[in-house]
Amino acid sequence: MPLALIPWPSSVTPVDGPPLRPQPGTRREIAQRLAASAERLILEGHGPEGYQLIVSAAGVRIESSTAAGAFYAEQTLAQLVQLDADGPLLPAVEIRDVPRFGYRGVMLDVARHFHPVSTVEAVIDRAAALKLNALHLHLTDDQGWRLELASHPELAHRASGTSVDGDPGGFYTRAEYAGIVEYAAARHMIVVPEFDLPGHTHAVGLSHPELLADPVISEHIVEITEQYGGGGLPEQGVPYTAIAVGFSSLRADAPGLEPFLREVLGEIAAVTPGPYVHVGGDEALGTDPADFRAMIELATRIVAETGKTPLTWHEASVADLPRGTIGQYWGFRTGDHAERARAFADKGGRLILSPADAIYLDMKYDAETPIGLTWADGPTSVARSYDWDPAGVIPDLPEPAILGVEAPLWTETVRTLADIDLLMFPRIGSAAEAGWSPPAGSAERTWESFRERIAGLAEAWTEAGIGFHRADDVPWR
Ligand code: TNX
């Protein structure tokens, strides 16, 4: 049986000799004690995130070139703690490890349902333990504006009172946002803030009606909305609490648009130490194509002028983007999705892969899952979440053009941390492995191995209070 390590490391070599037998405690306590007493070496050659970890009866040795590498060695160490009849043990092993991709993200939509800081921190803890290094916060959408800005406090004040279904809303103060950034940084994660535009902007109209076009309710939008599970239609100036998409748009010809975007994007860039600012660009179904291009060009140019790298959903490649703009691909079937994504690479940018039928954490597992959606080609079982490789997502995309992978969790149906856990676990393990581990087909990068390993992690989840989906085809113990 393989060791219960996720994501699977670059190389795992069992070493002859007895296991390490630590003093009893919870897994977490044992891992913390071992990390505190480990011999540590900072040496060249392990790369920005790699490490070597040696465990023997004598103790633990961690070698890395950076603090991030040592942090990832500690996450692996924690997964090595096992319990047998004689108490806790760690097998004698030598592990060398470097990630396949530099960007390994998880996204939390705090607009459809607001999630308090404590929940965001819990998501950071869960993601960092699986060696993810980016938290994408979807801060704005039709249903709410969730960050209080010094330049435009009215945005959050007017558009944060509710969530989907009229559930409680909320927003983060600037101090709370700074706290999230700091909490993430302590776990070697960056925060990627997203202000979604020009669509998904109904909430902006609650305080700035002059910036918002009239809602467009085309047949196409009604049809797409049905696929998402239906929802009420919007009324200008009234908080939106249903889950239709594609009806709202900023107005390209509003005289106040450019100063507004400069202030709002300038401020988010200034309070975000990470290199990226995401400006959305998805599902602007009611926006005139020329207006769409103009607004995306304006927003990405403003972001680039702040010194950040703009990031957009893949639809935005129809615009003339600043060189190096990163695209986030959410497509799944044939169509022009893949082609639009390749266009980023043609312009010197790279791609973050979020194929919706494999890595969207808000899809149901099966028809019985109490929450979640099904629009991305039906439910996504754990096996399906595992069974893909980043290199196979966009035909003819060279691997160096792949910045990494990200698992988005949209929250139309997700209210609590328990809801988040149910949809995340175990599928976030698949995402972590897609982003970190050697390509599909190598040693343990198989569903057969993954299902054994993920089963081996479940006791630690339970110990940590994480509920998870008990998929039938995983041999839970
Ligand atoms: C699509 S894919 C969206 C979101 C929804 C989500 C629900 C993409 C970039 N946008 O607006 O919340 O589906 O799964």
Coordinates of C-alpha atoms and ligand atoms in Angstrom, one line a residue:
M1 CA 0.0 0.0 0.0
P2 CA 1.5 3.4 -0.9
L3 CA 2.1 5.9 1.9
A4 CA -0.9 8.2 2.4
L5 CA 0.8 11.3 0.8
I6 CA -1.1 13.8 -1.2
P7 CA 0.1 15.4 -3.4
W8 CA 2.4 12.5 -4.2
P9 CA 6.1 13.7 -4.1
S10 CA 8.6 13.5 -6.9
S11 CA 10.4 10.6 -5.3
V12 CA 9.7 8.5 -2.2
T13 CA 12.4 5.9 -1.2
P14 CA 11.8 3.6 1.7
V15 CA 14.9 3.3 3.9
D16 CA 16.0 0.1 5.7
G17 CA 15.6 0.4 9.4
P18 CA 13.1 0.7 12.2
P19 CA 10.4 3.4 12.1
L20 CA 10.5 6.6 14.1
R21 CA 8.5 6.1 17.3
P22 CA 7.4 9.5 18.6
Q23 CA 5.7 10.2 22.0
P24 CA 1.9 9.8 21.8
G25 CA -0.4 12.7 21.1
T26 CA -2.8 13.8 18.4
R27 CA -1.4 13.7 14.8
R28 CA -1.2 17.5 14.8
E29 CA 0.8 17.6 18.1
I30 CA 3.1 14.9 17.0
A31 CA 3.8 16.6 13.7
Q32 CA 4.4 19.9 15.4
R33 CA 6.8 18.4 17.9
L34 CA 8.7 16.6 15.1
A35 CA 8.9 19.7 13.0
A36 CA 10.2 21.7 16.0
S37 CA 12.9 19.2 16.8
A38 CA 13.9 18.5 13.1
E39 CA 17.5 19.1 12.0
R40 CA 17.2 21.8 9.3
L41 CA 19.5 22.8 6.6
I42 CA 19.2 25.6 4.1
L43 CA 21.1 24.7 1.0
E44 CA 21.1 25.7 -2.7
G45 CA 19.6 23.5 -5.3
H46 CA 16.0 22.6 -4.1
G47 CA 14.4 25.4 -6.0
P48 CA 11.8 28.0 -4.6
E49 CA 9.5 25.3 -3.2
G50 CA 11.3 22.0 -3.1
Y51 CA 12.8 20.0 -0.2
Q52 CA 14.3 16.8 1.0
L53 CA 12.9 15.1 4.0
I54 CA 14.6 12.2 5.7
V55 CA 12.9 10.2 8.5
S56 CA 14.7 7.5 10.5
A57 CA 14.4 6.1 14.0
A58 CA 17.0 8.8 15.0
G59 CA 14.8 11.7 14.0
V60 CA 13.8 14.0 11.1
R61 CA 16.1 16.0 8.8
I62 CA 14.7 18.7 6.5
E63 CA 16.8 20.3 3.7
S64 CA 15.5 23.1 1.5
S65 CA 16.6 26.3 -0.2
T66 CA 13.8 28.4 1.1
A67 CA 11.3 28.7 4.0
A68 CA 8.6 27.6 1.7
G69 CA 10.4 24.4 0.9
A70 CA 10.8 23.7 4.6
F71 CA 7.1 24.4 5.1
Y72 CA 6.2 21.9 2.5
A73 CA 8.5 19.3 4.1
E74 CA 6.6 19.8 7.3
Q75 CA 3.2 19.2 5.5
T76 CA 4.6 16.0 4.2
L77 CA 5.9 15.1 7.6
A78 CA 2.5 15.5 9.1
Q79 CA 1.0 13.1 6.5
L80 CA 3.6 10.5 7.5
V81 CA 2.3 10.1 11.0
Q82 CA 0.5 6.7 11.4
L83 CA -1.0 4.9 14.3
D84 CA -0.6 1.2 15.0
A85 CA -1.3 -1.0 18.0
D86 CA 2.0 0.1 19.6
G87 CA 1.2 3.8 19.2
P88 CA 2.3 6.5 16.6
L89 CA 5.0 5.8 14.1
L90 CA 6.6 7.3 11.0
P91 CA 8.2 4.9 8.5
A92 CA 11.9 5.4 7.7
V93 CA 11.9 7.1 4.3
E94 CA 13.7 9.6 2.2
I95 CA 11.7 12.0 0.1
R96 CA 12.8 14.5 -2.6
D97 CA 10.1 16.8 -3.9
V98 CA 9.5 19.8 -6.1
P99 CA 6.2 21.0 -7.6
R100 CA 5.3 20.5 -11.2
F101 CA 3.7 24.0 -11.4
G102 CA 4.4 27.3 -9.7
Y103 CA 0.7 28.3 -9.3
R104 CA -1.5 26.0 -7.3
G105 CA -4.7 27.7 -6.3
V106 CA -8.1 27.4 -4.7
M107 CA -10.9 30.0 -5.2
L108 CA -13.5 30.9 -2.7
D109 CA -16.6 32.9 -4.0
V110 CA -17.4 35.2 -1.1
A111 CA -19.9 37.2 -3.2
R112 CA -22.7 34.7 -3.7
H113 CA -22.5 33.7 0.0
F114 CA -20.4 35.9 2.3
H115 CA -18.0 33.8 4.4
P116 CA -16.4 35.3 7.5
V117 CA -12.7 35.7 8.1
S118 CA -12.6 32.5 10.3
T119 CA -13.9 30.5 7.4
V120 CA -11.4 32.0 5.0
E121 CA -8.6 31.1 7.4
A122 CA -9.9 27.6 7.7
V123 CA -9.8 27.3 3.9
I124 CA -6.2 28.6 3.9
D125 CA -5.2 26.0 6.5
R126 CA -6.8 23.2 4.5
A127 CA -5.2 24.3 1.2
A128 CA -1.7 25.0 2.6
A129 CA -1.6 21.5 4.1
L130 CA -2.0 20.2 0.5
K131 CA 0.8 22.5 -0.7
L132 CA -1.5 24.9 -2.6
N133 CA 0.0 28.4 -2.7
A134 CA -2.7 30.8 -4.0
L135 CA -6.1 31.8 -2.6
H136 CA -8.2 33.5 -5.2
L137 CA -11.0 35.5 -3.6
H138 CA -13.9 36.2 -5.8
L139 CA -14.8 39.4 -4.0
T140 CA -17.6 40.9 -6.1
D141 CA -20.5 39.6 -8.2
D142 CA -24.1 40.5 -8.9
Q143 CA -25.1 39.5 -5.4
G144 CA -22.6 41.5 -3.4
W145 CA -19.5 43.7 -3.1
R146 CA -17.5 42.2 -0.2
L147 CA -14.5 44.4 0.4
E148 CA -14.7 47.9 2.0
L149 CA -12.5 50.3 0.0
A150 CA -11.1 53.6 1.4
S151 CA -11.7 55.1 -2.1
H152 CA -15.3 53.8 -2.4
P153 CA -16.7 52.6 0.9
E154 CA -20.2 53.0 -0.5
L155 CA -19.7 49.9 -2.7
A156 CA -19.5 47.5 0.2
H157 CA -21.9 49.5 2.4
R158 CA -24.7 49.5 -0.2
A159 CA -24.2 46.0 -1.7
S160 CA -23.3 43.6 1.1
G161 CA -26.5 43.2 3.2
T162 CA -27.6 39.9 1.7
S163 CA -26.4 36.7 0.0
V164 CA -28.1 34.3 -2.4
D165 CA -31.6 33.3 -1.2
G166 CA -31.6 36.4 1.1
D167 CA -29.1 34.7 3.5
P168 CA -27.0 37.0 5.7
G169 CA -24.4 39.1 3.9
G170 CA -21.2 40.9 5.0
F171 CA -18.0 42.4 3.9
Y172 CA -14.3 42.5 4.9
T173 CA -12.9 45.7 6.3
R174 CA -9.5 46.8 4.9
A175 CA -7.9 45.6 8.2
E176 CA -9.6 42.2 7.8
Y177 CA -8.4 41.9 4.2
A178 CA -4.9 42.7 5.4
G179 CA -5.3 40.0 8.1
I180 CA -6.3 37.4 5.5
V181 CA -3.3 38.3 3.3
E182 CA -1.0 38.0 6.3
Y183 CA -2.6 34.7 7.5
A184 CA -2.1 33.3 4.0
A185 CA 1.5 34.6 3.7
A186 CA 2.4 32.8 6.9
R187 CA 1.4 29.6 5.1
H188 CA 3.2 30.5 1.9
M189 CA 0.1 31.4 0.0
I190 CA -0.6 34.6 -2.0
V191 CA -4.0 36.2 -2.2
V192 CA -5.4 36.8 -5.7
P193 CA -8.2 39.4 -5.4
E194 CA -10.9 39.4 -8.1
F195 CA -13.2 42.3 -9.0
D196 CA -15.3 40.7 -11.7
L197 CA -16.2 43.0 -14.7
P198 CA -17.7 44.1 -17.0
G199 CA -20.4 41.5 -16.3
H200 CA -21.3 40.2 -12.8
T201 CA -21.7 43.8 -11.7
H202 CA -25.3 44.2 -10.6
A203 CA -24.0 45.1 -7.1
V204 CA -22.1 48.1 -8.4
G205 CA -25.4 49.6 -9.6
L206 CA -26.7 49.8 -6.0
S207 CA -24.4 52.7 -5.3
H208 CA -23.4 53.7 -8.8
P209 CA -26.4 53.3 -11.1
E210 CA -24.7 55.7 -13.6
L211 CA -22.0 53.0 -14.3
L212 CA -24.4 50.2 -14.9
A213 CA -26.2 49.2 -18.1
D214 CA -29.9 48.1 -18.0
P215 CA -30.1 44.3 -17.4
V216 CA -30.2 42.3 -20.5
I217 CA -32.5 39.3 -20.4
S218 CA -31.9 37.5 -23.6
E219 CA -33.2 34.0 -24.5
H220 CA -29.6 32.8 -24.2
I221 CA -29.3 34.2 -20.7
V222 CA -32.6 32.5 -19.7
E223 CA -31.3 29.2 -21.1
I224 CA -27.9 29.5 -19.4
T225 CA -29.7 30.4 -16.2
E226 CA -31.8 27.3 -16.4
Q227 CA -28.7 25.2 -16.8
Y228 CA -27.4 26.8 -13.6
G229 CA -30.5 25.8 -11.7
G230 CA -32.7 28.7 -12.5
G231 CA -33.2 31.9 -10.6
G232 CA -35.1 35.1 -10.4
L233 CA -34.5 38.0 -12.8
P234 CA -32.9 41.2 -11.6
E235 CA -34.3 44.6 -10.9
Q236 CA -32.0 47.6 -11.2
G237 CA -31.2 49.1 -7.8
V238 CA -32.5 46.2 -5.8
P239 CA -30.1 43.7 -4.2
Y240 CA -30.0 40.5 -6.3
T241 CA -30.4 37.2 -4.4
A242 CA -31.0 34.6 -7.1
I243 CA -28.3 32.9 -9.2
A244 CA -28.8 33.9 -12.8
V245 CA -25.7 35.0 -14.7
G246 CA -24.9 37.1 -17.7
F247 CA -27.5 39.9 -17.3
S248 CA -25.5 42.7 -15.8
S249 CA -22.8 44.9 -17.4
L250 CA -20.8 48.1 -16.7
R251 CA -21.4 50.8 -19.3
A252 CA -18.5 51.4 -21.6
D253 CA -19.6 54.9 -22.3
A254 CA -20.1 56.0 -18.7
P255 CA -17.9 59.1 -18.2
G256 CA -17.1 58.0 -14.7
L257 CA -16.0 54.5 -15.6
E258 CA -12.3 55.1 -16.1
P259 CA -11.7 57.1 -12.9
F260 CA -13.8 54.5 -11.0
L261 CA -11.7 51.6 -12.3
R262 CA -8.5 53.5 -11.6
E263 CA -9.5 54.1 -8.0
V264 CA -10.9 50.7 -7.3
L265 CA -8.2 48.6 -9.1
G266 CA -5.5 50.9 -7.9
E267 CA -6.5 50.4 -4.3
I268 CA -6.8 46.6 -4.5
A269 CA -3.4 46.5 -6.1
A270 CA -2.0 48.7 -3.4
V271 CA -3.3 46.5 -0.5
T272 CA -2.3 43.2 -2.2
P273 CA 1.3 42.1 -2.0
G274 CA 0.9 39.2 -4.4
P275 CA 1.7 39.7 -8.1
Y276 CA -1.8 39.3 -9.6
V277 CA -5.0 41.2 -9.8
H278 CA -8.0 39.4 -11.4
V279 CA -10.5 41.5 -13.3
G280 CA -12.9 38.7 -14.3
G281 CA -14.2 38.9 -17.8
D282 CA -16.4 35.9 -17.7
E283 CA -20.0 35.4 -18.9
A284 CA -20.5 39.0 -20.0
L285 CA -23.4 37.7 -22.1
G286 CA -25.3 40.9 -22.4
T287 CA -22.4 43.2 -23.1
D288 CA -21.8 44.4 -26.7
P289 CA -18.6 42.7 -28.0
A290 CA -16.9 46.0 -28.8
D291 CA -17.8 47.4 -25.4
F292 CA -16.6 44.2 -23.7
R293 CA -13.2 44.5 -25.4
A294 CA -12.9 48.2 -24.6
M295 CA -13.7 47.6 -20.9
I296 CA -11.3 44.6 -20.5
E297 CA -8.6 46.6 -22.3
L298 CA -9.1 49.5 -19.9
A299 CA -9.2 47.3 -16.8
T300 CA -6.1 45.2 -17.7
R301 CA -4.1 48.3 -18.7
I302 CA -4.9 49.9 -15.4
V303 CA -3.8 46.8 -13.5
A304 CA -0.6 46.5 -15.6
E305 CA 0.1 50.2 -14.8
T306 CA 0.0 49.4 -11.1
G307 CA 2.9 47.0 -11.7
K308 CA 0.7 43.9 -11.1
T309 CA 0.1 41.2 -13.7
P310 CA -3.5 41.2 -14.9
L311 CA -5.5 37.9 -14.7
T312 CA -8.7 37.3 -16.5
W313 CA -11.1 34.4 -17.3
H314 CA -10.4 33.0 -20.7
E315 CA -13.2 34.7 -22.6
A316 CA -11.2 38.0 -22.3
S317 CA -8.6 37.0 -24.8
V318 CA -10.7 38.5 -27.5
A319 CA -9.4 41.9 -26.2
D320 CA -6.0 43.4 -26.9
L321 CA -4.4 42.4 -23.5
P322 CA -1.2 43.8 -22.0
R323 CA 1.7 41.4 -22.8
G324 CA 2.0 38.7 -20.2
T325 CA -1.7 38.8 -19.0
I326 CA -2.6 35.5 -17.4
G327 CA -5.7 33.6 -18.5
Q328 CA -7.8 31.3 -16.4
Y329 CA -9.5 28.6 -18.4
W330 CA -12.8 27.2 -17.1
G331 CA -14.0 25.4 -20.3
F332 CA -14.7 21.8 -20.6
R333 CA -16.2 20.8 -23.9
T334 CA -15.3 21.5 -27.4
G335 CA -16.1 24.9 -28.8
D336 CA -14.0 28.0 -28.9
H337 CA -13.0 27.7 -25.2
A338 CA -9.6 26.1 -25.9
E339 CA -8.8 28.4 -28.7
R340 CA -9.6 31.5 -26.6
A341 CA -7.3 30.1 -24.0
R342 CA -4.4 29.4 -26.4
A343 CA -4.5 33.1 -27.4
F344 CA -3.0 34.0 -24.0
A345 CA 0.1 32.0 -24.7
D346 CA 0.3 33.5 -28.2
K347 CA 0.6 36.9 -26.4
G348 CA 3.3 35.9 -24.1
G349 CA 1.0 35.1 -21.2
R350 CA 0.4 31.8 -19.4
L351 CA -2.7 29.8 -18.4
I352 CA -4.2 28.7 -15.1
L353 CA -6.3 25.6 -15.7
S354 CA -9.7 25.2 -14.0
P355 CA -11.5 22.7 -16.3
A356 CA -15.0 22.9 -14.9
D357 CA -16.0 19.3 -15.3
A358 CA -12.9 18.1 -13.4
I359 CA -11.9 20.7 -10.8
Y360 CA -14.9 22.9 -10.1
L361 CA -15.5 22.1 -6.4
D362 CA -19.1 23.3 -6.5
M363 CA -20.3 20.5 -8.8
K364 CA -22.3 17.8 -7.1
Y365 CA -20.6 14.4 -6.7
D366 CA -23.7 12.6 -7.8
A367 CA -27.4 13.1 -7.9
E368 CA -27.7 12.6 -4.1
T369 CA -25.3 15.4 -3.1
P370 CA -27.5 17.8 -1.1
I371 CA -25.7 21.0 -2.3
G372 CA -23.8 21.9 -5.5
L373 CA -24.6 22.4 -9.2
T374 CA -24.4 20.2 -12.2
W375 CA -24.1 22.5 -15.3
A376 CA -20.5 21.5 -16.1
D377 CA -21.4 18.2 -17.9
G378 CA -23.2 16.6 -15.0
P379 CA -21.9 15.7 -11.5
T380 CA -18.1 15.3 -10.8
S381 CA -17.3 12.1 -8.9
V382 CA -14.1 11.9 -7.0
A383 CA -12.7 9.6 -9.7
R384 CA -13.6 12.1 -12.4
S385 CA -11.9 14.9 -10.3
Y386 CA -8.7 12.9 -10.4
D387 CA -8.8 11.5 -13.9
W388 CA -7.2 14.3 -16.0
D389 CA -3.8 15.8 -16.6
P390 CA -3.1 19.5 -17.0
A391 CA -1.1 18.8 -20.2
G392 CA -4.2 17.3 -21.8
V393 CA -6.7 20.1 -21.2
I394 CA -5.9 22.5 -24.1
P395 CA -4.7 20.8 -27.2
D396 CA -1.4 22.0 -28.5
L397 CA -0.6 24.2 -25.5
P398 CA 3.1 23.7 -24.6
E399 CA 3.6 22.8 -20.9
P400 CA 5.7 25.9 -20.2
A401 CA 2.6 28.0 -21.1
I402 CA 0.8 26.4 -18.1
L403 CA 1.3 28.5 -15.0
G404 CA -0.6 26.0 -12.9
V405 CA -4.1 24.8 -11.8
E406 CA -6.8 26.2 -9.6
A407 CA -9.9 24.6 -8.0
P408 CA -12.8 27.2 -7.8
L409 CA -15.5 26.9 -5.2
W410 CA -18.5 29.0 -6.3
T411 CA -21.0 29.4 -3.4
E412 CA -24.5 29.8 -4.8
T413 CA -25.5 26.7 -2.7
V414 CA -22.7 26.9 -0.1
R415 CA -23.5 28.6 3.2
T416 CA -21.2 27.2 5.9
L417 CA -17.7 25.8 6.4
A418 CA -19.3 22.4 6.7
D419 CA -20.8 22.9 3.2
I420 CA -17.3 23.9 2.0
D421 CA -15.7 20.9 3.5
L422 CA -18.3 18.5 2.0
L423 CA -17.6 19.8 -1.5
M424 CA -13.8 20.2 -1.1
F425 CA -12.9 16.9 0.5
P426 CA -11.7 14.8 -1.0
R427 CA -11.7 16.5 -4.4
I428 CA -9.3 19.2 -3.4
G429 CA -6.7 16.4 -3.1
S430 CA -7.1 15.7 -6.8
A431 CA -6.5 19.4 -7.6
A432 CA -3.5 19.5 -5.3
E433 CA -2.0 16.5 -7.0
A434 CA -2.7 17.9 -10.5
G435 CA -0.8 21.0 -9.5
W436 CA 2.1 19.5 -7.7
S437 CA 2.8 15.9 -8.6
P438 CA 4.6 14.4 -11.7
P439 CA 2.4 13.9 -14.7
A440 CA -0.3 11.3 -15.0
G441 CA 1.0 7.8 -15.8
S442 CA 4.0 8.1 -13.6
A443 CA 4.5 5.8 -10.5
E444 CA 1.7 6.6 -8.1
R445 CA -0.2 9.1 -10.3
T446 CA -3.1 6.7 -10.8
W447 CA -6.6 6.6 -9.5
E448 CA -5.9 3.2 -8.0
S449 CA -3.1 4.6 -5.9
F450 CA -4.9 7.9 -5.1
R451 CA -8.0 6.2 -3.7
E452 CA -5.9 4.2 -1.2
R453 CA -3.9 7.3 -0.2
I454 CA -6.9 9.6 0.2
A455 CA -8.6 6.9 2.4
G456 CA -5.4 7.0 4.5
L457 CA -5.8 10.8 5.1
A458 CA -9.4 10.6 6.3
E459 CA -8.6 9.9 9.9
A460 CA -6.5 13.1 10.1
W461 CA -9.4 15.1 8.5
T462 CA -11.8 13.7 11.1
E463 CA -9.3 14.5 13.9
A464 CA -9.2 18.1 12.5
G465 CA -13.0 18.4 12.4
I466 CA -13.2 18.2 8.6
G467 CA -16.3 16.5 7.2
F468 CA -15.9 14.9 3.8
H469 CA -17.8 13.1 1.1
R470 CA -17.6 9.3 1.6
A471 CA -17.4 8.3 -2.1
D472 CA -18.4 4.6 -2.7
D473 CA -15.3 3.9 -4.7
V474 CA -12.8 5.0 -2.1
P475 CA -11.8 2.3 0.5
W476 CA -12.4 4.4 3.6
R477 CA -11.1 2.6 6.7
Ligands
TNX1 C1 -19.7 29.8 -13.8 S1 -17.1 29.6 -15.0 C2 -19.2 31.0 -13.3 C3 -19.8 31.5 -12.1 C4 -20.8 30.6 -11.4 C5 -20.3 29.2 -11.7 C6 -21.1 28.1 -11.0 C7 -17.1 31.1 -14.5 C8 -15.9 31.9 -14.7 N1 -18.2 31.7 -13.9 O1 -20.4 32.8 -12.3 O2 -20.8 30.9 -10.1 O3 -20.2 28.9 -13.0 O4 -20.5 26.8 -11.1

